[in-house]
Tab-separated table of C-alpha atoms in Angstrom:
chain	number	residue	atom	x	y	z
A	1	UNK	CA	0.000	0.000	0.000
A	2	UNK	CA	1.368	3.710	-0.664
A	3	UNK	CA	-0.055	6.926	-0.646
A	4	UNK	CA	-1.084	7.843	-4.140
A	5	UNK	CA	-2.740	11.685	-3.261
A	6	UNK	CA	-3.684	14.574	-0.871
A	7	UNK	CA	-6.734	16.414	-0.874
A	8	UNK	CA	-8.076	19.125	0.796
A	9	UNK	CA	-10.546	22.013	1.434
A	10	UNK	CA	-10.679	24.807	3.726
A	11	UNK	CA	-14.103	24.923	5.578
A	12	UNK	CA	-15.217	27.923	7.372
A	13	UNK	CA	-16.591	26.673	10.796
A	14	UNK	CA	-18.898	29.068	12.501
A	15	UNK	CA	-19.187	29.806	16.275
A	16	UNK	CA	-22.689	29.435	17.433
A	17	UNK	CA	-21.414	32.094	19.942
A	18	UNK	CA	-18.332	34.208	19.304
A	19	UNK	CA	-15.490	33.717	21.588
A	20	UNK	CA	-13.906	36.705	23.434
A	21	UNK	CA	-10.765	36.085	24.906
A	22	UNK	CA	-8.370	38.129	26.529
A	23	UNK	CA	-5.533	40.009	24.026
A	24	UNK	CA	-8.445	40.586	21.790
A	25	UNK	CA	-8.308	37.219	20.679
A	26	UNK	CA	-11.646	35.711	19.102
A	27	UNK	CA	-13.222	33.024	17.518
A	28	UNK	CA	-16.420	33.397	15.700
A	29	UNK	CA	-15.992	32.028	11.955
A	30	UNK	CA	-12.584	30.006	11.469
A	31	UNK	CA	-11.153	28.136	8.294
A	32	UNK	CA	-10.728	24.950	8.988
A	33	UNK	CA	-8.501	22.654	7.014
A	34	UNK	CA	-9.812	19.314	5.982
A	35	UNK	CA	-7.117	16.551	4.520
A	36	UNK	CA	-8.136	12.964	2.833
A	37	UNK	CA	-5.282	11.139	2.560
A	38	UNK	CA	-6.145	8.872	-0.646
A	39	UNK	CA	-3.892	5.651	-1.081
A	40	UNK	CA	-3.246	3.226	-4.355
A	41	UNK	CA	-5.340	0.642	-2.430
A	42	UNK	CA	-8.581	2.648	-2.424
A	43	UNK	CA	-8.258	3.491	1.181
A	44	UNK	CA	-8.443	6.579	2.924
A	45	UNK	CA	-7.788	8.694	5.457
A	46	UNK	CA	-8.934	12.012	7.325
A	47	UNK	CA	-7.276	14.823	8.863
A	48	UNK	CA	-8.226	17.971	9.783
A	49	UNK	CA	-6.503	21.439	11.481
A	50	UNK	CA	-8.411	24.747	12.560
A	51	UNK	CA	-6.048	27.498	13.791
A	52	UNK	CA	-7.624	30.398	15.114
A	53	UNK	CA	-6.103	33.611	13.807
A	54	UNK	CA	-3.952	35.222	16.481
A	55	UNK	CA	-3.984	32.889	19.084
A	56	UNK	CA	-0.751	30.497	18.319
A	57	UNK	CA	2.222	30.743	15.514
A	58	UNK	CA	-0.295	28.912	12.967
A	59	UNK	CA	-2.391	30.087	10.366
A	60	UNK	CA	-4.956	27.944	8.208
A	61	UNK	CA	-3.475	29.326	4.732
A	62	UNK	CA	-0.266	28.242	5.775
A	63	UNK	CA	-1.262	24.121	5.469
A	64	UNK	CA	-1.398	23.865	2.028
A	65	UNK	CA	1.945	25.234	1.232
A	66	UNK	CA	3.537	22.995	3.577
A	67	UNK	CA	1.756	19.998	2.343
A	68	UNK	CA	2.549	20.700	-1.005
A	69	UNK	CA	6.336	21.042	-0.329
A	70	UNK	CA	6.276	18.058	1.813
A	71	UNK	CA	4.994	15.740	-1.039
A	72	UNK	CA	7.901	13.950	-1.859
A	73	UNK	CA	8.465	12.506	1.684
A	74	UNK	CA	4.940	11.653	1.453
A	75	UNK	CA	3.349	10.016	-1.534
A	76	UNK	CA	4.302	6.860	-2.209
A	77	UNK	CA	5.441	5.690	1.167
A	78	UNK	CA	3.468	3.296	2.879
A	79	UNK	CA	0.976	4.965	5.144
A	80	UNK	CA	0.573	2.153	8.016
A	81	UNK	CA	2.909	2.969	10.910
A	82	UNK	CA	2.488	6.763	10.751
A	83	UNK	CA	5.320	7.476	13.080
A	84	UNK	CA	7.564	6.299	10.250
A	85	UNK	CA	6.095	8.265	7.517
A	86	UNK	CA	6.040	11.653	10.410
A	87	UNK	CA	9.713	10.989	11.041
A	88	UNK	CA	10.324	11.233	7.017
A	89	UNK	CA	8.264	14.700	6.961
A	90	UNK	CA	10.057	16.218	10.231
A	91	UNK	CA	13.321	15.423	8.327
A	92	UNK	CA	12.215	17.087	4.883
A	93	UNK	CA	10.256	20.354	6.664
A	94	UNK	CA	11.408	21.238	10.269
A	95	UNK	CA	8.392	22.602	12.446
A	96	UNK	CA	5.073	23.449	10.782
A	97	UNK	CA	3.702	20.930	13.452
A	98	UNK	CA	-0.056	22.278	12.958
A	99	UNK	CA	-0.100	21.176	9.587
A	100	UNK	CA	1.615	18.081	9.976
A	101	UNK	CA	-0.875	17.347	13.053
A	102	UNK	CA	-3.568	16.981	9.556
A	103	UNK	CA	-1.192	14.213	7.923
A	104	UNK	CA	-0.763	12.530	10.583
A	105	UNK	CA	-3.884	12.300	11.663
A	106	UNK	CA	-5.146	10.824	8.026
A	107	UNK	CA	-2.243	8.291	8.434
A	108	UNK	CA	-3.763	6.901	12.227
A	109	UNK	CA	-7.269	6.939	10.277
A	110	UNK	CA	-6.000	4.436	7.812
A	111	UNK	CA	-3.785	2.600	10.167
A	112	UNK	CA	-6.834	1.930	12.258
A	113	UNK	CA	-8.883	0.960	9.123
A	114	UNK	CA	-6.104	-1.525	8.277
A	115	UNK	CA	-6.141	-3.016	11.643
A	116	UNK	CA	-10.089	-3.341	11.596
A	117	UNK	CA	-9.668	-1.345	14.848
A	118	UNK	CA	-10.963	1.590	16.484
A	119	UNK	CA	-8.329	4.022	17.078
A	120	UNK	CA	-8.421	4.111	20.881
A	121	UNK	CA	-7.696	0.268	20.927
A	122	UNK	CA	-4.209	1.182	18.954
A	123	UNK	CA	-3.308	3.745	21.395
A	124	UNK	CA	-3.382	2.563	24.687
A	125	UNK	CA	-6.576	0.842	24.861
A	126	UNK	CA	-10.433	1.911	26.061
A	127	UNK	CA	-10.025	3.455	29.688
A	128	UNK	CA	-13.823	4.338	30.028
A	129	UNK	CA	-17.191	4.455	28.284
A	130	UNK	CA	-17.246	8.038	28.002
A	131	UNK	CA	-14.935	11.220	29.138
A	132	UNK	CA	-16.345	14.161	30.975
A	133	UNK	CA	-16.562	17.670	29.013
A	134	UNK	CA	-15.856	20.691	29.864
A	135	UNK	CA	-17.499	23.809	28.860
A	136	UNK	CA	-15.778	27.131	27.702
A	137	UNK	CA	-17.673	30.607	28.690
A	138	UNK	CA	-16.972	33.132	26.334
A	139	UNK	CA	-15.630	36.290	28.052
A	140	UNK	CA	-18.845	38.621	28.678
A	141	UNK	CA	-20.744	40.208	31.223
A	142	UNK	CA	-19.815	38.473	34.646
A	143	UNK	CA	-23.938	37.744	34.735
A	144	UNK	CA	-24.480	36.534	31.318
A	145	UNK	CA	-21.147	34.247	31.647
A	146	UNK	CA	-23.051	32.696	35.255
A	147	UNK	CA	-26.694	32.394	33.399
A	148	UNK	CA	-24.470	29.811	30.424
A	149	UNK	CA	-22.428	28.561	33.148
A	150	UNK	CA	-26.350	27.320	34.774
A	151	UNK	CA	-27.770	26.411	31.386
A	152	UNK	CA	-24.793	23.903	30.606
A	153	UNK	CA	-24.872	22.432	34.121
A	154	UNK	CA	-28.633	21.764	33.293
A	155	UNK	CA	-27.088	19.524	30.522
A	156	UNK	CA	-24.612	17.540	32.734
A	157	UNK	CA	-21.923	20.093	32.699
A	158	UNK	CA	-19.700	19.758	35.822
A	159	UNK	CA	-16.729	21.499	34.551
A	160	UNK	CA	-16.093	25.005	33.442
A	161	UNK	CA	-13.416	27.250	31.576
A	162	UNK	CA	-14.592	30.790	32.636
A	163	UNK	CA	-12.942	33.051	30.060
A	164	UNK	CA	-11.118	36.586	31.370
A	165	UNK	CA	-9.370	39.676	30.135
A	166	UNK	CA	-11.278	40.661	27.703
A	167	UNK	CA	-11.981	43.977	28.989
A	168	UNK	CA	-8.399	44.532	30.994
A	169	UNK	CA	-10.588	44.652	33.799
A	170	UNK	CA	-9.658	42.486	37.063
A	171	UNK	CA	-12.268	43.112	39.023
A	172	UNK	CA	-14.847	42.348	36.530
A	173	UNK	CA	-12.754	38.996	36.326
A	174	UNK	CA	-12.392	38.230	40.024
A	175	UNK	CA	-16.972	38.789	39.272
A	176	UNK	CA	-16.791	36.357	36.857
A	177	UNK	CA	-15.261	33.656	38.809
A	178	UNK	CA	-17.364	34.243	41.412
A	179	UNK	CA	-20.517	34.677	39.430
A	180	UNK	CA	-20.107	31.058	37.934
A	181	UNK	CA	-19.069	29.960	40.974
A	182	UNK	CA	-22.229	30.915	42.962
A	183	UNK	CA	-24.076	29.667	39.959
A	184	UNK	CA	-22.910	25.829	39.675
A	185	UNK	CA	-22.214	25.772	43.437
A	186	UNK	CA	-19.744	23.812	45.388
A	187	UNK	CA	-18.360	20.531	43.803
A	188	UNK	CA	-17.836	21.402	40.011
A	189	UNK	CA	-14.716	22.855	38.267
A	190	UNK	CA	-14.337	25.776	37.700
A	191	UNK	CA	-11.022	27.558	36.271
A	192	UNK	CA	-10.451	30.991	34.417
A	193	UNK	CA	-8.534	31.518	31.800
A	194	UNK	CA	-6.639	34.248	30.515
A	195	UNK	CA	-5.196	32.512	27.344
A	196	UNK	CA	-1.885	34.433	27.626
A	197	UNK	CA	-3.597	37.929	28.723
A	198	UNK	CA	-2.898	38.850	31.732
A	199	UNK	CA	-0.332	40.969	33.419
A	200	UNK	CA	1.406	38.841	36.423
A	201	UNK	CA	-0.149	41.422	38.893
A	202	UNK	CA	-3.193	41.694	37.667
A	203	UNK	CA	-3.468	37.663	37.667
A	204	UNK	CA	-2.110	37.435	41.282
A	205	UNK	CA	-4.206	40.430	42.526
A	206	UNK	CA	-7.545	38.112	40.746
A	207	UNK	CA	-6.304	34.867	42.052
A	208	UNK	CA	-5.842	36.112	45.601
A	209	UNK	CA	-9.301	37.963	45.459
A	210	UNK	CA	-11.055	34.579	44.948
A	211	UNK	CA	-8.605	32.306	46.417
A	212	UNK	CA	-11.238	31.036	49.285
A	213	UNK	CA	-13.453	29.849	46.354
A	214	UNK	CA	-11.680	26.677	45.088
A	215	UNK	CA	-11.023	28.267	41.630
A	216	UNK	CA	-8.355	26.844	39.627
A	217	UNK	CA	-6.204	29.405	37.085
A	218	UNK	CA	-5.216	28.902	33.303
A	219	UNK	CA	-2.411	30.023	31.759
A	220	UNK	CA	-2.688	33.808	32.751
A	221	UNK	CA	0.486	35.108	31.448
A	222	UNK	CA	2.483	34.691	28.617
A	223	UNK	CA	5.610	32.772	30.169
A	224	UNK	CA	5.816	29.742	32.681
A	225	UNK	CA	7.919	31.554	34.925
A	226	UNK	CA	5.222	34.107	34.946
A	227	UNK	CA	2.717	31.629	35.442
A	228	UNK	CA	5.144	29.753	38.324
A	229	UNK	CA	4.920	33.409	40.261
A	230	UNK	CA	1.336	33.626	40.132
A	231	UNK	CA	0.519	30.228	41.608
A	232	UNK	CA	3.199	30.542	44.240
A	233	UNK	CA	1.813	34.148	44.994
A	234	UNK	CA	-2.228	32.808	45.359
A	235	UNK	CA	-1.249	29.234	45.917
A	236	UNK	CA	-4.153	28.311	43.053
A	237	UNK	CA	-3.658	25.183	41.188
A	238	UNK	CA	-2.656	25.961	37.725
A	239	UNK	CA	-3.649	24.529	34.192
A	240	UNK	CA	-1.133	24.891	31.331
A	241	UNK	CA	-2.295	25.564	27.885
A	242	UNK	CA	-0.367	27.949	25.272
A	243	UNK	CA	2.875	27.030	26.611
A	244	UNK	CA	2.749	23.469	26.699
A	245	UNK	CA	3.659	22.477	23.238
A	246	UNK	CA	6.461	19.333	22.923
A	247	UNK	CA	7.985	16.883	25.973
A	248	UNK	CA	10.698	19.942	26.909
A	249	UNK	CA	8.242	22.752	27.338
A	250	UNK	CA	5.792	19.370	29.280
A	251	UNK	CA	9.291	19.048	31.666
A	252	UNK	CA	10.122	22.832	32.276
A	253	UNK	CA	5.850	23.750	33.662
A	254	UNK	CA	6.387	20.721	36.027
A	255	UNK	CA	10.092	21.737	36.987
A	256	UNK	CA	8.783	25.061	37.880
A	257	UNK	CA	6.119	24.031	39.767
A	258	UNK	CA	2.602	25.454	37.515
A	259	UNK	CA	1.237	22.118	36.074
A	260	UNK	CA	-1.224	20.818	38.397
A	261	UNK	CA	-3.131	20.348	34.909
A	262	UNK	CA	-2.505	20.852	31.284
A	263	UNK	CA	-3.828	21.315	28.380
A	264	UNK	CA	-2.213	19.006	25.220
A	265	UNK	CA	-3.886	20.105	21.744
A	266	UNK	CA	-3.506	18.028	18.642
A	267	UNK	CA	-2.590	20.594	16.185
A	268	UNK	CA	0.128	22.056	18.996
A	269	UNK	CA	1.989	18.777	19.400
A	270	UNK	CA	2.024	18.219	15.479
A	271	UNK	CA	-1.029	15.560	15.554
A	272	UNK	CA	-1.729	11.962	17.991
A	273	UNK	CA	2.005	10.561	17.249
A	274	UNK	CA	3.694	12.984	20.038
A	275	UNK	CA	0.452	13.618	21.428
A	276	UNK	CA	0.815	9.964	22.865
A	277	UNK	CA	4.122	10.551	24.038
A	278	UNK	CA	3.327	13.671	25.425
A	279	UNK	CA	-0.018	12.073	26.902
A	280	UNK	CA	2.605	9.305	28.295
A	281	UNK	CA	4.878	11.731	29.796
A	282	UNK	CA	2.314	13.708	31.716
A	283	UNK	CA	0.928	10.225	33.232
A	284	UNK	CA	4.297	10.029	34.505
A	285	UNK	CA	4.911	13.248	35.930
A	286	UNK	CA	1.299	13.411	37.669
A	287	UNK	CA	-0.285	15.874	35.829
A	288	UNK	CA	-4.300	15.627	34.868
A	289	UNK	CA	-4.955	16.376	31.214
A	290	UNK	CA	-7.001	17.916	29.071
A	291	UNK	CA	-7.014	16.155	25.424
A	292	UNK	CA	-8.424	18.413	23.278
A	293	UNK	CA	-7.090	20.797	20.454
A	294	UNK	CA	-7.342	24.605	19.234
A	295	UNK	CA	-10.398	24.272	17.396
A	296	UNK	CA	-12.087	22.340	14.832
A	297	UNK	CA	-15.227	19.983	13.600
A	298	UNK	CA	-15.793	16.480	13.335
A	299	UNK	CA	-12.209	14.864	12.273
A	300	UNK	CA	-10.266	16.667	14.850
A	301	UNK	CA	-12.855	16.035	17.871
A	302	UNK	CA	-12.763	12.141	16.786
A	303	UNK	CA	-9.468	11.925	17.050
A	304	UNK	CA	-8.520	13.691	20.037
A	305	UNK	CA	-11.751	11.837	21.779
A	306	UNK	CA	-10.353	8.300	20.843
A	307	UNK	CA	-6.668	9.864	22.493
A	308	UNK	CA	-8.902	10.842	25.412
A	309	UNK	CA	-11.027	7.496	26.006
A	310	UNK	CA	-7.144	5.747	26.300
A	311	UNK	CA	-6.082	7.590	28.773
A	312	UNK	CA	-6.129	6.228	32.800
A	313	UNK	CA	-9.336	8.035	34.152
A	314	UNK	CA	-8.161	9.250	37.497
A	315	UNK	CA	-5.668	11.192	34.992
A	316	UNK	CA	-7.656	12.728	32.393
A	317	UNK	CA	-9.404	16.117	33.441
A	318	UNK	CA	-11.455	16.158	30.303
A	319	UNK	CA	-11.756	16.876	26.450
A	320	UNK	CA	-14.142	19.113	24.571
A	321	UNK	CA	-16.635	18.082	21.878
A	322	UNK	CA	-14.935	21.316	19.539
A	323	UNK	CA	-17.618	19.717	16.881
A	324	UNK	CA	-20.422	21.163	19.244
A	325	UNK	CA	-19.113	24.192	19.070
A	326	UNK	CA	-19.508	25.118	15.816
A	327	UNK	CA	-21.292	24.512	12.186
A	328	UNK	CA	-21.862	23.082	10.243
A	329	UNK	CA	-21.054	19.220	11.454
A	330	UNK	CA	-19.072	17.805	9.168
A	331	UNK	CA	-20.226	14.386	9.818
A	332	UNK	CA	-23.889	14.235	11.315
A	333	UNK	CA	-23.146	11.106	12.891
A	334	UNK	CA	-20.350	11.648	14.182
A	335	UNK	CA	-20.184	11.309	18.489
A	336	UNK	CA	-21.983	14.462	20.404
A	337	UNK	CA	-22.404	15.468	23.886
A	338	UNK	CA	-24.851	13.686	26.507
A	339	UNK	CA	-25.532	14.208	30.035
A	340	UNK	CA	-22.000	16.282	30.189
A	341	UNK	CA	-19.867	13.167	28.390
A	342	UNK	CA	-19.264	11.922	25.179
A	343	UNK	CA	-17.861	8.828	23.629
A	344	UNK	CA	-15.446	7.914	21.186
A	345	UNK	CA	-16.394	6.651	17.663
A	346	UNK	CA	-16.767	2.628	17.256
A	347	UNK	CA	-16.101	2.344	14.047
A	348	UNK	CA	-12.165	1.485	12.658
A	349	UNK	CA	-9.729	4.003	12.169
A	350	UNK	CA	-11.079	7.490	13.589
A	351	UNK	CA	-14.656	5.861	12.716
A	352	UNK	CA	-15.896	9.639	11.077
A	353	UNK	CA	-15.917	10.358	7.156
A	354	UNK	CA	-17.497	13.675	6.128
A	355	UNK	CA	-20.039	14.265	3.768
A	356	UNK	CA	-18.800	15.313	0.947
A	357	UNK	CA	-21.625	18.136	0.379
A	358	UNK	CA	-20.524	19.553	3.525
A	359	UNK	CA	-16.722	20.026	2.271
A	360	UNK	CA	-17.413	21.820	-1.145
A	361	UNK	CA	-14.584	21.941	-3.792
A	362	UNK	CA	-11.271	21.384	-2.981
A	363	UNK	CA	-8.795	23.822	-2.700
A	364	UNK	CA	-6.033	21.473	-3.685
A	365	UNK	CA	-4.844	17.830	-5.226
A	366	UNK	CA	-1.151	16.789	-4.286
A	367	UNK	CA	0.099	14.000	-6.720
């Protein structure tokens, strides 16, 4: 078997609410990148990638181009293993992980279809039925951010990223966490998170203003020694997210003391491959996880959801149904949210396809 083709389209994913986050970041309507990997068998694969503008060094437009001039490693090497065919694309393009997170992706899909296995089975084995969700409040008025906070408890919802600095305010963020707080009452998670935003005093003077309200912080500031400060100033645990990127950035958070959690993300990590390994480390270390990934639709959520389901439960945090997120669904049938959990797909390989009404015209055919 080799790989005889790449195909893709850029899909624009909608928001069914915008996200405000702090640094003027936002995410209403994204391009999303779709990949089928097309081999000389017949088989194929999926793979997907959805930056959103300004938030990481990765931009949608940018996959092509690096597909394109990663060709020759590609077609015509044998797709099952995708580790081996990865290692043959890191030597031929260094970095450019978000769009090699697509490839590799495509190549698990058709490993797993090979195998006649679901994905989860290849990477560690089923853990649990389904994983808990969390839910991500888009930065608004401290009340309106409580009233969705109540509305997705009502829906099984025990876990919630409450979204700050979007106004440079701190006290309206110290209302927020409080807000939500009062609204889901004692016993669920909830964590704010600045996404980068925040000054280091204006994280530690929020994180000491609601530090008797078991409130856990996210990645306030734009360095992990900034981030280290503020948890040993409010003595908050602390989730990593925009710094936590390969096994040495995974090693430096826990040397400094500011991963009580983390946040891995397909498209950061450069698709499941080092997510695993990363995934691995971080069982080591003691850190709970997050599986999930910077945005996206169908492909992406089934594969970071069969990642999730093989991870030890008392270790994984949660993942996020990004599919729910948005529209349109690139595969109706693809797994969705119930009672606050979700479940991988059954079928082999990522076990999603999209409809190929849903993906329009290509944007481009590698041969």
């Amino acid at each position: 078997m080799q790989i005889a083709r790449l195909t893709l389209w850029e899909v624009p994913l909608t928001s069914h609410i915008a996200y405000h986050m702090a640094g003027g970041k936002t995410c209403d309507t994204v391009t999303s990148v779709v990949l089928r990997v097309d081999t000389d068998t017949g088989l194929s694969g999926w793979g997907e990638v959805c930056p959103i503008p300004h938030y990481l060094p990765a931009y949608a437009e940018g996959v092509r181009p690096a597909l394109e001039y990663l060709a020759p490693a590609v077609i015509g090497a044998d797709p099952v293993g995708p580790e081996a065919v990865m290692s043959r694309a890191d030597a031929w393009l260094q970095g450019h992980r978000y769009a090699k997170s697509a490839l590799d992706l495509a190549l698990w899909d058709i490993t797993g279809q090979v195998a006649g296995l679901p994905l989860y089975a290849l990477l560690g084995g089923r853990q649990m039925a389904d994983m808990a969700l969390y839910h991500s409040i888009t930065c608004i008025a401290p009340e309106d951010m409580a009233r969705i906070a109540r509305e997705a408890q009502a829906e099984g919802i025990a876990q919630f990223q409450v979204k700050l600095g979007a106004d440079n305010d701190w006290q309206a963020d110290v209302a927020r966490l409080r807000l939500v707080r009062e609204a889901v009452g004692e016993g669920p998670l909830v964590y704010g998170d600045w996404n980068c935003g925040a000054t280091r005093l204006d994280a530690t003077r929020v994180g000491m203003a609601v530090a008797g309200l078991d409130i856990m912080l996210e990645q306030p500031c734009a360095t992990l020694e900034e981030c280290a400060a503020v948890r040993a100033a409010t003595g908050l645990p602390m989730k990593v997210d925009e710094n936590a990127h390969d096994t040495a950035s995974l090693l430096k958070a826990y040397g400094l003391g500011c991963m009580d959690a983390v946040a891995l993300k397909l498209s950061k990590f450069g698709g499941l491959s080092p997510m695993r390994r990363a995934r691995d480390l971080c069982l080591h270390l003691g850190a709970k996880m997050c599986v999930e990934d910077t945005w996206g639709s169908d492909v992406t959520t089934a594969a970071l959801l069969h990642l999730a389901a093989s991870t030890p439960e008392r270790m994984l945090m949660n993942t996020c149904d990004l599919s729910g997120y948005v529209a349109p669904r690139l595969d109706p049938g693809a797994p969705a949210r119930k009672n606050g959990r979700i479940a991988p797909p059954e079928g082999p390989g990522l076990g999603v396809a999209p409809e190929p009404e849903r993906l329009g015209d290509p944007v481009a055919i590698i041969d």
